[in-house]
Amino acid sequence: MLTDLPSIHQDIVEQLDYFISTVSTDLRLLTLNPFGRKLCGIAADHDLMQQPLYVHNFHDKENYQFLLNIVFPHVQKHSYWQGSLCFFDQQHNCIPSHLKVLAHRDLAGTIISYTGIAHTQPSLDTKTLDELSKQLFADAIEGIMVTDTQARILKVNPAFTSITGYEAAEVIGKTPAILRSAHHGADFYRQMWQTIEENGYWQGEIWNRKKDLTVYQQWLKISRVLNSDGALSHYLAVFQDLSVIRSKDQQIHQLVNFDRLTRLGNRELLVSRFPQTLAQCRQHKSKLLVCWIDGGQLSDVNQQFGLTCGDQLIQLQAERLQQLIGPEDTLVRIYADDYILLHQTKAGFSQTNKLIGHLLEVLKQPARLGDEVLLPTPHIGVACYPEDGEQEEDLLHAAELAMFAAKEKGSPGLNFYNRQVGADYHRRALIRQKLQAALQTNELQLQLYFQPKVTLSNGSLAGAEALIRWHEPELGTISPADFIPIAEQSSLIIELDRWVVTQLCKQLLCWQQKQLSLPVISFNISARHLVEPDFTSWLLGCLQAYQIPPSALEMEITETALIDNEANAISKLQLLKDNGMRIALDDFGTGYSSLCYLKNMPLDTVKIDRSVVSDLTTNAKALCIIKSIQLLASELQLGLTVEGIENQQQHQILVELGCQQAQGYWYAKPMPAKQMALQLTGSL
Ligand code: C2E
Ligand code: MG
Ligand code: MG
């Protein structure tokens, strides 16, 4: 019966031809069996407790880091690790080994020590080395050529053949002179051989010739091979075809710095060229125009016709721009249909203006994309070094701001940066950010006002328009004419419109409960909101939630809502009209004032803009316009409201013309809901 297992195990460990060592968690050797001691050159009587040895005593820096960073963390997680590792004996001889490391844990599972078990791996014998060399010779991607001491070729490898085009049989016995091009003179070769004789080797770039006579550049290393007596036995030449490597470098350069779609430079190229270009400008005291070019309409094209069409538009824009730029210019596509042009110049303003004007002109040309013909709306912002900035980022920022300012004006255009552009941009950004916060967290800043509309024939209250008001503690009261266009540049306008409609519903519900008799109340919806796919379902859902019948409301939209997607707008307006809501065309007399819209749209009312009315008393043409619109509206059986009546004379003229309804400060300014309630109780 086995009684003393630990001592039996100890005997086995002592006898095994394996390196077995247990180490503490601070990596001090606790035990090392006789085989291990022998292997590492440690005396049999070396007392590990008195003269401690550590794991690091047996490893070079790299291996020790490998143990610390990989092996022990792995053991801590999985309780073992195994793999190949070299360690060093006390004389610093390398011992290749296969090592297995185990962890020992206490009852609580904490690691208390590690045991390493290693068997040494035999070093490569001459036969194996021979085999490996042959394999290496056959598989190397470098060309290899072995010559005798007279430089007569003895052996070449397959890569030699694939690089030079010469089969082994064609070159063996000849000298490498058959590979020479006429590129280098005799001096070059003399020096090369002198270096080989003096240093044992030469390496460098050399032009050689292939069998098909093409001349190419090689990286070549020629070494002297000595026999065991130290005498020259062979020369060994190893070479690479640099043209292949360089064309790969070229491809990588192309991939990294150029845009695949347009072949223009990309952001990386801009980043690397911009500092150089600025340095040249400083040196030559020339100006640098930094143009931020926005091709225009890419997102619409992507949405309506698909990404392939969008790509075609970008390619077309890139081609058009490229025609106008010179070899010294840098033109890159940095994002979507946004391009940056760097143009160095010493020319005056009128000439640079001409160049940018041309850029705008080519981009404005109609773009044929498949069956569609598009009229692009490009915008260009220009910043100039040194006036608008000395650093790359400042100039790019200024050019971008100038482009935004050009964009805000709507139609295609260009804009040169100036301080006002920067200040405007920052104010708009501030308004956008504060309005967002007001809509989300601080609704108390926002209020709904109401402006009465009157029936001109008898002065009675005909309706009211709900208008938003915003008082921001730091910026003060901001006019909707300022913040609505800013909100319209993003989806903020959708949040704003929805806030207004919800507030309006709440207000109407409150007035209904007070049993006030309510005229039709109108509200404004932005073009950007109308195109939202869920617009009608959201609006009708909101009214239903507050039990407001759609017939209690009139929705005011401007022509811009109809321009981009007429069919879609018509169907939405028709659906609302079918539900009983009235539809008014706002601000008529500004913009296009297309008569087609009057004909095609399911409208109830036309609102003449106050800009038409403002000089009604002094300008006979204004009177004519109002008369004509009035006639048109009556023929098309549409209601007519004239906005912006500010005085008795204007009012009188409209009464005499027989216009239906009017709205303006002359009757009442927009007022808070409480005051409007008083009007509704009949005191207007
Ligand atoms: P709008 O829809 O044409 O609204 C009429 C604007 O004319 C209002 O300006 C009103 O205060 C102003 N107004 C009325 N009578 C007179 C007058 O006799 N003289 C003068 N000088 N102005 C008069 P407000 O409230 O500043 O709104 C400007 C524009 O902002 C509105 O033009 C509308 O397009 C937009 N807006 C206002 N509230 C909202 C809203 O809740 N939602 C949306 N989407 N847009 C709104
Ligand atoms: Mg309106
Ligand atoms: Mg209006």
mmCIF file with all atom_site columns, N, CA and C in Angstrom, residues 377 379 405-413:
data_model
loop_
_atom_site.group_PDB
_atom_site.id
_atom_site.type_symbol
_atom_site.label_atom_id
_atom_site.label_alt_id
_atom_site.label_comp_id
_atom_site.label_asym_id
_atom_site.label_entity_id
_atom_site.label_seq_id
_atom_site.pdbx_PDB_ins_code
_atom_site.Cartn_x
_atom_site.Cartn_y
_atom_site.Cartn_z
_atom_site.occupancy
_atom_site.B_iso_or_equiv
_atom_site.pdbx_formal_charge
_atom_site.auth_seq_id
_atom_site.auth_comp_id
_atom_site.auth_asym_id
_atom_site.auth_atom_id
_atom_site.pdbx_PDB_model_num
ATOM 1  N N  . THR A 1 377 ? -26.808 74.036 -56.870 1.00 0.00 ? 377 THR A N  1
ATOM 2  C CA . THR A 1 377 ? -26.716 75.317 -56.150 1.00 0.00 ? 377 THR A CA 1
ATOM 3  C C  . THR A 1 377 ? -25.435 75.324 -55.317 1.00 0.00 ? 377 THR A C  1
ATOM 4  N N  . HIS A 1 379 ? -21.970 76.687 -53.406 1.00 0.00 ? 379 HIS A N  1
ATOM 5  C CA . HIS A 1 379 ? -21.586 77.851 -52.590 1.00 0.00 ? 379 HIS A CA 1
ATOM 6  C C  . HIS A 1 379 ? -20.096 77.791 -52.325 1.00 0.00 ? 379 HIS A C  1
ATOM 7  N N  . ALA A 1 405 ? -22.085 81.314 -44.723 1.00 0.00 ? 405 ALA A N  1
ATOM 8  C CA . ALA A 1 405 ? -22.774 82.591 -44.919 1.00 0.00 ? 405 ALA A CA 1
ATOM 9  C C  . ALA A 1 405 ? -23.313 82.678 -46.344 1.00 0.00 ? 405 ALA A C  1
ATOM 10 N N  . ALA A 1 406 ? -22.526 82.173 -47.309 1.00 0.00 ? 406 ALA A N  1
ATOM 11 C CA . ALA A 1 406 ? -22.997 82.177 -48.705 1.00 0.00 ? 406 ALA A CA 1
ATOM 12 C C  . ALA A 1 406 ? -24.229 81.282 -48.829 1.00 0.00 ? 406 ALA A C  1
ATOM 13 N N  . LYS A 1 407 ? -24.196 80.171 -48.123 1.00 0.00 ? 407 LYS A N  1
ATOM 14 C CA . LYS A 1 407 ? -25.291 79.198 -48.181 1.00 0.00 ? 407 LYS A CA 1
ATOM 15 C C  . LYS A 1 407 ? -26.571 79.795 -47.612 1.00 0.00 ? 407 LYS A C  1
ATOM 16 N N  . GLU A 1 408 ? -26.396 80.568 -46.555 1.00 0.00 ? 408 GLU A N  1
ATOM 17 C CA . GLU A 1 408 ? -27.562 81.129 -45.904 1.00 0.00 ? 408 GLU A CA 1
ATOM 18 C C  . GLU A 1 408 ? -28.345 82.053 -46.825 1.00 0.00 ? 408 GLU A C  1
ATOM 19 N N  . LYS A 1 409 ? -27.603 82.650 -47.768 1.00 0.00 ? 409 LYS A N  1
ATOM 20 C CA . LYS A 1 409 ? -28.291 83.550 -48.695 1.00 0.00 ? 409 LYS A CA 1
ATOM 21 C C  . LYS A 1 409 ? -29.148 82.753 -49.661 1.00 0.00 ? 409 LYS A C  1
ATOM 22 N N  . GLY A 1 410 ? -28.942 81.441 -49.708 1.00 0.00 ? 410 GLY A N  1
ATOM 23 C CA . GLY A 1 410 ? -29.833 80.587 -50.500 1.00 0.00 ? 410 GLY A CA 1
ATOM 24 C C  . GLY A 1 410 ? -29.313 80.279 -51.872 1.00 0.00 ? 410 GLY A C  1
ATOM 25 N N  . SER A 1 411 ? -29.469 81.218 -52.799 1.00 0.00 ? 411 SER A N  1
ATOM 26 C CA . SER A 1 411 ? -29.111 80.937 -54.187 1.00 0.00 ? 411 SER A CA 1
ATOM 27 C C  . SER A 1 411 ? -27.598 80.708 -54.305 1.00 0.00 ? 411 SER A C  1
ATOM 28 N N  . PRO A 1 412 ? -27.131 80.091 -55.422 1.00 0.00 ? 412 PRO A N  1
ATOM 29 C CA . PRO A 1 412 ? -25.705 79.835 -55.558 1.00 0.00 ? 412 PRO A CA 1
ATOM 30 C C  . PRO A 1 412 ? -24.919 81.116 -55.332 1.00 0.00 ? 412 PRO A C  1
ATOM 31 N N  . GLY A 1 413 ? -23.784 81.040 -54.672 1.00 0.00 ? 413 GLY A N  1
ATOM 32 C CA . GLY A 1 413 ? -23.056 82.280 -54.452 1.00 0.00 ? 413 GLY A CA 1
ATOM 33 C C  . GLY A 1 413 ? -21.714 82.054 -53.821 1.00 0.00 ? 413 GLY A C  1
#
